[in-house]
CSV table of C-alpha atoms in Angstrom, one decimal:
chain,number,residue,atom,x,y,z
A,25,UNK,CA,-14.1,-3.9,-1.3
A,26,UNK,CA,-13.7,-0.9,-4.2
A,27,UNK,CA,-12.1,-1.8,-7.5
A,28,UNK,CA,-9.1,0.0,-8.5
A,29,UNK,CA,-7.9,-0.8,-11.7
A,30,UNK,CA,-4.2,-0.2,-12.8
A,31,UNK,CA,-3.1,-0.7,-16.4
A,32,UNK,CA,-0.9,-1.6,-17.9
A,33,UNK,CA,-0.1,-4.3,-15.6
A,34,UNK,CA,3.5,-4.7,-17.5
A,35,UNK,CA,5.7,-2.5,-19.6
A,36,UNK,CA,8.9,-2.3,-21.1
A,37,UNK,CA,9.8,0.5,-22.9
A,38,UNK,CA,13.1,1.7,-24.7
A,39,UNK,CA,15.5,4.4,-22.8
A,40,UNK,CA,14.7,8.0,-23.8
A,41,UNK,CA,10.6,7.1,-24.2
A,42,UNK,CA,8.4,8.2,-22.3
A,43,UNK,CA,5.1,5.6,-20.6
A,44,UNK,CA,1.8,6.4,-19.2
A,45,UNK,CA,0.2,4.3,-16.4
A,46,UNK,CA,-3.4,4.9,-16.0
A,47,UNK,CA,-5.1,4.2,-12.6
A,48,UNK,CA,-9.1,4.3,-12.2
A,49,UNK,CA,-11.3,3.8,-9.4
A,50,UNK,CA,-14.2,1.6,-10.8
A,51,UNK,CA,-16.8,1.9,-8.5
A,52,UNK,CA,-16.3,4.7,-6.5
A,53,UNK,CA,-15.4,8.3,-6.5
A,54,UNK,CA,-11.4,9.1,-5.9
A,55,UNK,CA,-11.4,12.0,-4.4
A,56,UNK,CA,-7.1,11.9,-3.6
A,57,UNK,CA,-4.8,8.9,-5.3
A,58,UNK,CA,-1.5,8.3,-4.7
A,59,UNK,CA,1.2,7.0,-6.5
A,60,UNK,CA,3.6,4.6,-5.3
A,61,UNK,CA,6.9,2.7,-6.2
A,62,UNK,CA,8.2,-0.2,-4.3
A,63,UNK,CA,11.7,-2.5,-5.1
A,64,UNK,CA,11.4,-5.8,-4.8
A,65,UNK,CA,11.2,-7.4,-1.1
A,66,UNK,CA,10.6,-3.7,-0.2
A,67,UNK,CA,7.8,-1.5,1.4
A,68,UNK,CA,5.9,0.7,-0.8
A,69,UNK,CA,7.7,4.6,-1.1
A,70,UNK,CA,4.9,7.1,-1.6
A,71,UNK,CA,5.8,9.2,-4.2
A,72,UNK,CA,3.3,11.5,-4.9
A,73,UNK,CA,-0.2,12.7,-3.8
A,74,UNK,CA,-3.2,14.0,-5.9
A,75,UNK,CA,-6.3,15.5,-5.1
A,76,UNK,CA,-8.9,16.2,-8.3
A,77,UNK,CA,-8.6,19.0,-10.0
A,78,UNK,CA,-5.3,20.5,-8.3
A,79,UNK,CA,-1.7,20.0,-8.8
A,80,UNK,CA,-0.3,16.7,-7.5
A,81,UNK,CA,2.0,16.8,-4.1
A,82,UNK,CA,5.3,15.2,-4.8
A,83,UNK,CA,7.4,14.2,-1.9
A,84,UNK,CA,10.7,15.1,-1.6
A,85,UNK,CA,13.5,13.5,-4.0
A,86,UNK,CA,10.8,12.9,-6.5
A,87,UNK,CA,11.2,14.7,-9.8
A,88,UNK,CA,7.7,16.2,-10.9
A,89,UNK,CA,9.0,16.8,-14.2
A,90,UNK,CA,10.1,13.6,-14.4
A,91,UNK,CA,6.8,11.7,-12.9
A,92,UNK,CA,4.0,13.8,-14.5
A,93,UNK,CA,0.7,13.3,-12.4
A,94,UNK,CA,-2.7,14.5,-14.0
A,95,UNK,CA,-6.0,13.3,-11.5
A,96,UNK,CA,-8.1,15.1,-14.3
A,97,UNK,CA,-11.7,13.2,-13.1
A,98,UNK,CA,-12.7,11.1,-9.7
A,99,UNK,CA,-12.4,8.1,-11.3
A,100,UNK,CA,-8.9,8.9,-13.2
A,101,UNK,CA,-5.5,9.6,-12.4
A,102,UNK,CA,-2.4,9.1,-14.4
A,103,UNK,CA,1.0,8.7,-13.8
A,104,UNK,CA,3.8,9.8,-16.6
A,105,UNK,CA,7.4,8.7,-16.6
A,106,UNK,CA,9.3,10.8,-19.1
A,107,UNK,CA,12.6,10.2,-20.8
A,108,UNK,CA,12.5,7.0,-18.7
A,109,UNK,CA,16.0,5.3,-18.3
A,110,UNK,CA,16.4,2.3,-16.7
A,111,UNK,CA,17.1,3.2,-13.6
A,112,UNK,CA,13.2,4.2,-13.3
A,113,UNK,CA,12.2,0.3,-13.9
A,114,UNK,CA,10.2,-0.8,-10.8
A,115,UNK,CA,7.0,-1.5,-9.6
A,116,UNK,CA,4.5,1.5,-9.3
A,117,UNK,CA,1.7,1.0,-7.6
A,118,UNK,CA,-1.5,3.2,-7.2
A,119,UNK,CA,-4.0,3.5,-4.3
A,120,UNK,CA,-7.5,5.7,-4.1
A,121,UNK,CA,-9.4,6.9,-1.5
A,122,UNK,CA,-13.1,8.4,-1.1
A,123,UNK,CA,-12.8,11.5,1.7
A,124,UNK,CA,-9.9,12.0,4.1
A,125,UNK,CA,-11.7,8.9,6.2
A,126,UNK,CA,-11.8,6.1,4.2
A,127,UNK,CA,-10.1,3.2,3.3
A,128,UNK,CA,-7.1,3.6,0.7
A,129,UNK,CA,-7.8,0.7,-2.2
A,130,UNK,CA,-4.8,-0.3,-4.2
A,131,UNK,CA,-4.6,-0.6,-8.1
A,132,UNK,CA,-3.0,-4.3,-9.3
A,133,UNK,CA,0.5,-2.6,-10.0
A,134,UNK,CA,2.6,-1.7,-13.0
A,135,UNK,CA,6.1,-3.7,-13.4
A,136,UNK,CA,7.7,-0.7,-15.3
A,137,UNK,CA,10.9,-2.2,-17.4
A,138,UNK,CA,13.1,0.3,-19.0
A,139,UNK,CA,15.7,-1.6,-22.1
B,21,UNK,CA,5.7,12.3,12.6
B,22,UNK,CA,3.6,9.0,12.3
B,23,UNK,CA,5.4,5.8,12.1
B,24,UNK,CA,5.4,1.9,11.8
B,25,UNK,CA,8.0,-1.2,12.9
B,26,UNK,CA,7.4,-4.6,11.4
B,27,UNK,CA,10.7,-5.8,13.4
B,28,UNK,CA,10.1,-9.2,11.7
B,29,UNK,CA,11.2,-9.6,7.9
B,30,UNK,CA,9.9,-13.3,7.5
B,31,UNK,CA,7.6,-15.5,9.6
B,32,UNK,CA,7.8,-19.2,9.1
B,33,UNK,CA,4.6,-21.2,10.7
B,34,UNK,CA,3.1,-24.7,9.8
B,35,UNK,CA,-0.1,-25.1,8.3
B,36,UNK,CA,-3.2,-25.1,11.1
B,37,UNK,CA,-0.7,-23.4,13.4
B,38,UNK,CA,-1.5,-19.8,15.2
B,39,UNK,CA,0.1,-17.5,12.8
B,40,UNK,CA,1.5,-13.4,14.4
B,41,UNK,CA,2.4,-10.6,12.5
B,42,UNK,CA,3.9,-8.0,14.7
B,43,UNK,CA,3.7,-4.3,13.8
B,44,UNK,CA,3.9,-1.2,16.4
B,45,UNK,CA,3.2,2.4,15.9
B,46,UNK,CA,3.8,5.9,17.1
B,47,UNK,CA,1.7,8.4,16.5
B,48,UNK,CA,0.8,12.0,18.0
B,49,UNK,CA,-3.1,11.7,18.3
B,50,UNK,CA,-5.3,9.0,18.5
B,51,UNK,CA,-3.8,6.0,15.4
B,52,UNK,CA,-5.6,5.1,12.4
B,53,UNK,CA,-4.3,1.1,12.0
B,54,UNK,CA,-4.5,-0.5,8.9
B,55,UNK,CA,-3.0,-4.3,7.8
B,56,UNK,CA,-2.8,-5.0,4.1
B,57,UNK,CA,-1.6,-8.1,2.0
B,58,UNK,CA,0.7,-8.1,-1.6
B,59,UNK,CA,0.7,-11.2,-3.3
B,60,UNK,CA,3.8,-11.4,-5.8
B,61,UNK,CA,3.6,-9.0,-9.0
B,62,UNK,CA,-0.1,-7.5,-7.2
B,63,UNK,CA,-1.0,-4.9,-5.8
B,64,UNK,CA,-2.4,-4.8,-1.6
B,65,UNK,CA,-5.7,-6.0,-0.4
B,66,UNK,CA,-7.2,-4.3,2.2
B,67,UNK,CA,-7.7,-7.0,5.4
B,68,UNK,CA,-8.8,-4.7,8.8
B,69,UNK,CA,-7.9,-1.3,10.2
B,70,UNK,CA,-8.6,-0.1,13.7
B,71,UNK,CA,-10.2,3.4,13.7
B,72,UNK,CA,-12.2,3.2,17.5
B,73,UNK,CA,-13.9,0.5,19.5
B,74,UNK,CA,-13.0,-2.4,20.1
B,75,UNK,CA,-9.6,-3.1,20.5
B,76,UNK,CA,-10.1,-7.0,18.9
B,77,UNK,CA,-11.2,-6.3,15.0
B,78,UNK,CA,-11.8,-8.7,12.6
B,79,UNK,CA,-11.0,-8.4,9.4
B,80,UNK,CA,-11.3,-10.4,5.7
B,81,UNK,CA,-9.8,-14.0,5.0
B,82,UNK,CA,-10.2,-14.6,8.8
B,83,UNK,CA,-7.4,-12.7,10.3
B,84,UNK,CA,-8.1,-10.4,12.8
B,85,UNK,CA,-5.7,-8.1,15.0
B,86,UNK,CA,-5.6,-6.6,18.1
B,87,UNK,CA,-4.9,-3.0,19.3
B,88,UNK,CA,-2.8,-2.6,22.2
B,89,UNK,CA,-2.3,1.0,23.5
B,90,UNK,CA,-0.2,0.7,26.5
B,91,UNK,CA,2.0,-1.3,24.1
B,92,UNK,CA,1.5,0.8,20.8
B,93,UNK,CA,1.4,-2.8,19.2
B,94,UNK,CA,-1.3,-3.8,16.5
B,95,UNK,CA,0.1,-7.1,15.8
B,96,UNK,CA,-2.1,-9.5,12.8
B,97,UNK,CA,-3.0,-12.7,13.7
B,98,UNK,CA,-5.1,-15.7,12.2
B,99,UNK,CA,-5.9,-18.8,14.5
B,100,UNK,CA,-5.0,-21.4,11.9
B,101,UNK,CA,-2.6,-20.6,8.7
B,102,UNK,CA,-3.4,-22.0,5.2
B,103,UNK,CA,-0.5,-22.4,2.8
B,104,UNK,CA,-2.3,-19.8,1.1
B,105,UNK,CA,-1.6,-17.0,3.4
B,106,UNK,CA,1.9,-17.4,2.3
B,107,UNK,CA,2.4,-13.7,0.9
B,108,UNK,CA,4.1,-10.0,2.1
B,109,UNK,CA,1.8,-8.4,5.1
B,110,UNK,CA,2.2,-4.3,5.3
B,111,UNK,CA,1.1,-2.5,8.8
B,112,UNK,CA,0.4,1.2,7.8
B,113,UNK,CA,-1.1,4.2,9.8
B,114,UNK,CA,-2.6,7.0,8.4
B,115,UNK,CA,-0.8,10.0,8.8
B,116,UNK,CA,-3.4,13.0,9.7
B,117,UNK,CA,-1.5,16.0,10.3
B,118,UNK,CA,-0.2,15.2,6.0
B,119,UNK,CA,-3.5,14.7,4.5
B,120,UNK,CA,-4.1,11.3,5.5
B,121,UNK,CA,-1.5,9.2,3.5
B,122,UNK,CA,-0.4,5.9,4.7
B,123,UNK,CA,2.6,5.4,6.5
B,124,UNK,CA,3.8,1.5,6.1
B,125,UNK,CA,6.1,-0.7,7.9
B,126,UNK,CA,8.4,-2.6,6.2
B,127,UNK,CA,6.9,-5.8,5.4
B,128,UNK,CA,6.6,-9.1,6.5
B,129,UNK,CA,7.1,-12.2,4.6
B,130,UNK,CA,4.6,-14.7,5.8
B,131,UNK,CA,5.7,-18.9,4.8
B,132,UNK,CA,3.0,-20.7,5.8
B,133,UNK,CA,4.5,-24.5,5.0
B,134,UNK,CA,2.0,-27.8,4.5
């Protein structure tokens, strides 16, 4: 299958700070990417989707000022947690897909640890 | 709205045993089934997804999974688990009328035991 890569696979950042989780699609054109977070022993909780070029769709009870998503190229989308705290650690997860029709292909995942 | 059960949290089977993953759905419209695998601390795999056809598709690793309509089932299943299967199994459906995002069940935790 397509390669999405996710980095950086792990994190732990300081309260207050802010951390930027790239996702790229290596082989193939993203045309939408979403952004996910899951707890442990959980299912995945979509939190946000982006097309390229145009504003990210957040779902609701996500913060967009607090998750910044910028899909600023097919192959590149970026996630932003600012003035992280540490109830934001988790696991965040990205996915990309080529057209409305094709499969969704998932980035490795970013454990996210807030100190 | 577009939805997915996994009414099993954990599934225990033997090694070389029949292994089932149950999921069902309800949709409006015709479903877009997928099944997808996490391994700890990774992100999913892709295994199979039912778009049309045949309601028996096969899919990666050797699972397959079989659409049912008059059930609205689309349960996973692999004729003979490795200890290596061992991992979390997501059912999702895509969710046309909201731009095609995935809808997933809540997970099954697959022991596959030597």
């Amino acid at each position: 299958g397509a390669v999405v890569s996710q980095h950086p696979s792990r994190v732990i950042c300081k309260s207050g700070t802010s951390v930027k989780i790239e996702c790229r699609s290596l082989d193939f054109q993203a045309t939408t990417m979403f952004w996910y977070r899951q707890f442990p022993k959980q299912s995945l909780m979509l939190m946000a989707t982006s097309n390229e070029g145009s504003k990210a769709t957040y779902e609701q009870g996500v913060e967009k000022d607090k998750f910044l998503i910028n899909h600023a190229s097919l192959t590149l989308s970026t996630l932003t947690v600012t003035s992280a705290h540490p109830e934001d650690s988790s696991f965040y997860i990205c996915s990309a897909r080529f057209g409305t029709g094709g499969i969704s292909f998932f980035g490795q995942g970013t454990r996210l640890t807030v100190v | 709205a577009q939805s997915v059960a996994q009414p099993e949290d954990q599934v225990n089977v033997a090694e070389g045993n029949p292994l089932t993953v149950k999921c069902t759905y309800s949709v409006s419209g015709n479903p877009y089934l997928f099944w997808y695998v996490q391994y700890p601390n990774r992100g999913l795999q892709f295994l199979l997804k039912y778009i049309t056809g045949d309601n028996l598709v096969k899919g990666s690793y050797g699972f397959e999974a079989e659409f049912n309509k008059s059930q609205t089932s689309f349960h996973l299943k692999k004729p003979s688990a490795l200890v290596s299967d061992s991992a979390l199994y997501f059912c999702a459906v895509r969710d046309i009328d909201q731009g095609g995002k995935l809808i997933f069940g809540q997970g099954t935790e697959l022991s596959v035991k030597p």
